[in-house]
Amino acid sequence: VLTCIRGAQEEDPPDPQLMRLDNMLLAEGVAGPEKGGGSAAAAAAAAASGGAADNSIEHSDYRAKLTQIRQIYHTELEKYEQACNEFTTHVMNLLREQSRTRPISPKEIERMVGIIHRKFSSIQMQLKQSTCEAVMILRSRFLDARRKRRNFSKQATEILNEYFYSHLSNPYPSEEAKEELAKKCSITVSQVSNWFGNKRIRYKKNIGKFQEEANLYAAKTAVNAAHAAAAAVQNSQANSPTTPNSGSSGSFNLPNSGDMFLSMQSLNGDSYQGAQVGANVQSQVDTLRHVISQTAGYNDALGGNTMYSPHGLNANGGWQDATTPSSVISPTEGPGSVHSDTSN
DNA sequence: CGCTATGATTTGTA
DNA sequence: TACAAATCATAGCG
């Protein structure tokens, strides 16, 4: 592809260093064919990248700078080439003049030209080197995302937190779930993964600190969860073995609270085969348990276990084994039974 | 400016 | 390869 300089010189030594530089410049789009004027190229690149708009905006500055480097590189290169040619013809003229006084072999001329070209190509090499350096610096400055960290929008954080706290017993979104969250939050899937990675580790590290937040988001989604859980319980009750009713009609002003608690009971009770509703309801249980723990006094209705605590966290300090399906949440003891109240 | 919050990266592991 | 943990580097706040 690159034939700009090729014609003139520097093809004899298969210099690996030079190859490296050339390749890099090519890869960075500094060398190679000119693609229209600076801003136009930037705009085109931004448009071509499609997808996240903020991403291209973020990179437009980088693009502009890169174009600048590219232009400098090309003008310098041209200058060098021109100087090289001028100098060559100058020397040729000198030699021609001398040829009047003494015989000059074509071989000698060739040798002189070779020397000149080598000199200039070493200069070019330096140019390429410094251009590469500039590009590298630019990259680290603009593309290292850590330097350009932006907090996610309030709304995005909201969505992520909602998911996290409503799946607290197993906050590992599937690939599809990540994609959906990414879409909803206008961020990338890796950002979602990063977020959950950070959230899990930080939540686990200091649960007390997140308690308030947890309750907030639990309450936030409680209404929806209640509806969903109630609906789910309608289905599960059809083939559920027993449905004990230990009253506990809550002063909890949610619609269908009665069903909600029944559902809780059957889920946390000893022998529940979580296969049917299990996974779906589990998230709602998480949410509900938060609310319940907050309102206090309903613990007995939930099987007697101390409810809140790092539920979902096992003794080893991890969430339940990620390899086991979430539908089997230790049948004998509810998810909340781990209980190692370390909050605060 | 010092502090904490937070997104991203690096490193090590199963 | 996904994750945990440690770490980095910046954002944002008082």
mmCIF file of C-alpha atoms in Angstrom, chain A residues 161 165-166 168 203 207-222 252 286-296 308-309 311:
data_model
loop_
_atom_site.group_PDB
_atom_site.id
_atom_site.type_symbol
_atom_site.label_atom_id
_atom_site.label_comp_id
_atom_site.label_asym_id
_atom_site.label_seq_id
_atom_site.Cartn_x
_atom_site.Cartn_y
_atom_site.Cartn_z
ATOM 1 C CA ASN A 161 -28.294 -0.369 40.565
ATOM 2 C CA TYR A 165 -30.081 -4.925 44.017
ATOM 3 C CA SER A 166 -32.913 -6.883 42.585
ATOM 4 C CA LEU A 168 -28.518 -9.405 44.846
ATOM 5 C CA TYR A 203 -20.554 -4.078 47.860
ATOM 6 C CA ILE A 207 -21.976 -3.995 52.905
ATOM 7 C CA GLY A 208 -22.839 -1.563 55.604
ATOM 8 C CA LYS A 209 -21.955 1.312 53.433
ATOM 9 C CA PHE A 210 -24.335 0.126 50.768
ATOM 10 C CA GLN A 211 -27.204 -0.740 53.047
ATOM 11 C CA GLU A 212 -28.962 2.502 52.544
ATOM 12 C CA GLU A 213 -28.594 2.314 48.836
ATOM 13 C CA ALA A 214 -29.780 -1.269 48.868
ATOM 14 C CA ASN A 215 -32.925 -0.386 50.738
ATOM 15 C CA LEU A 216 -33.533 2.521 48.487
ATOM 16 C CA TYR A 217 -33.450 0.464 45.345
ATOM 17 C CA ALA A 218 -35.326 -2.349 46.964
ATOM 18 C CA ALA A 219 -38.133 -0.038 47.887
ATOM 19 C CA LYS A 220 -38.023 1.458 44.494
ATOM 20 C CA THR A 221 -38.774 -1.768 42.737
ATOM 21 C CA ALA A 222 -40.886 -3.267 45.454
ATOM 22 C CA PHE A 252 -46.904 -2.880 54.626
ATOM 23 C CA ASP A 286 -34.189 -10.210 46.964
ATOM 24 C CA THR A 287 -35.996 -7.015 46.513
ATOM 25 C CA LEU A 288 -38.762 -7.893 48.845
ATOM 26 C CA ARG A 289 -36.491 -9.120 51.524
ATOM 27 C CA HIS A 290 -34.860 -5.760 51.578
ATOM 28 C CA VAL A 291 -38.076 -4.011 52.119
ATOM 29 C CA ILE A 292 -39.127 -6.462 54.710
ATOM 30 C CA SER A 293 -35.929 -6.260 56.615
ATOM 31 C CA GLN A 294 -36.320 -2.577 56.546
ATOM 32 C CA THR A 295 -39.775 -2.611 57.946
ATOM 33 C CA ALA A 296 -38.680 -5.131 60.558
ATOM 34 C CA TYR A 308 -30.626 -9.260 56.101
ATOM 35 C CA SER A 309 -27.003 -9.659 56.042
ATOM 36 C CA HIS A 311 -27.566 -12.768 51.927
#
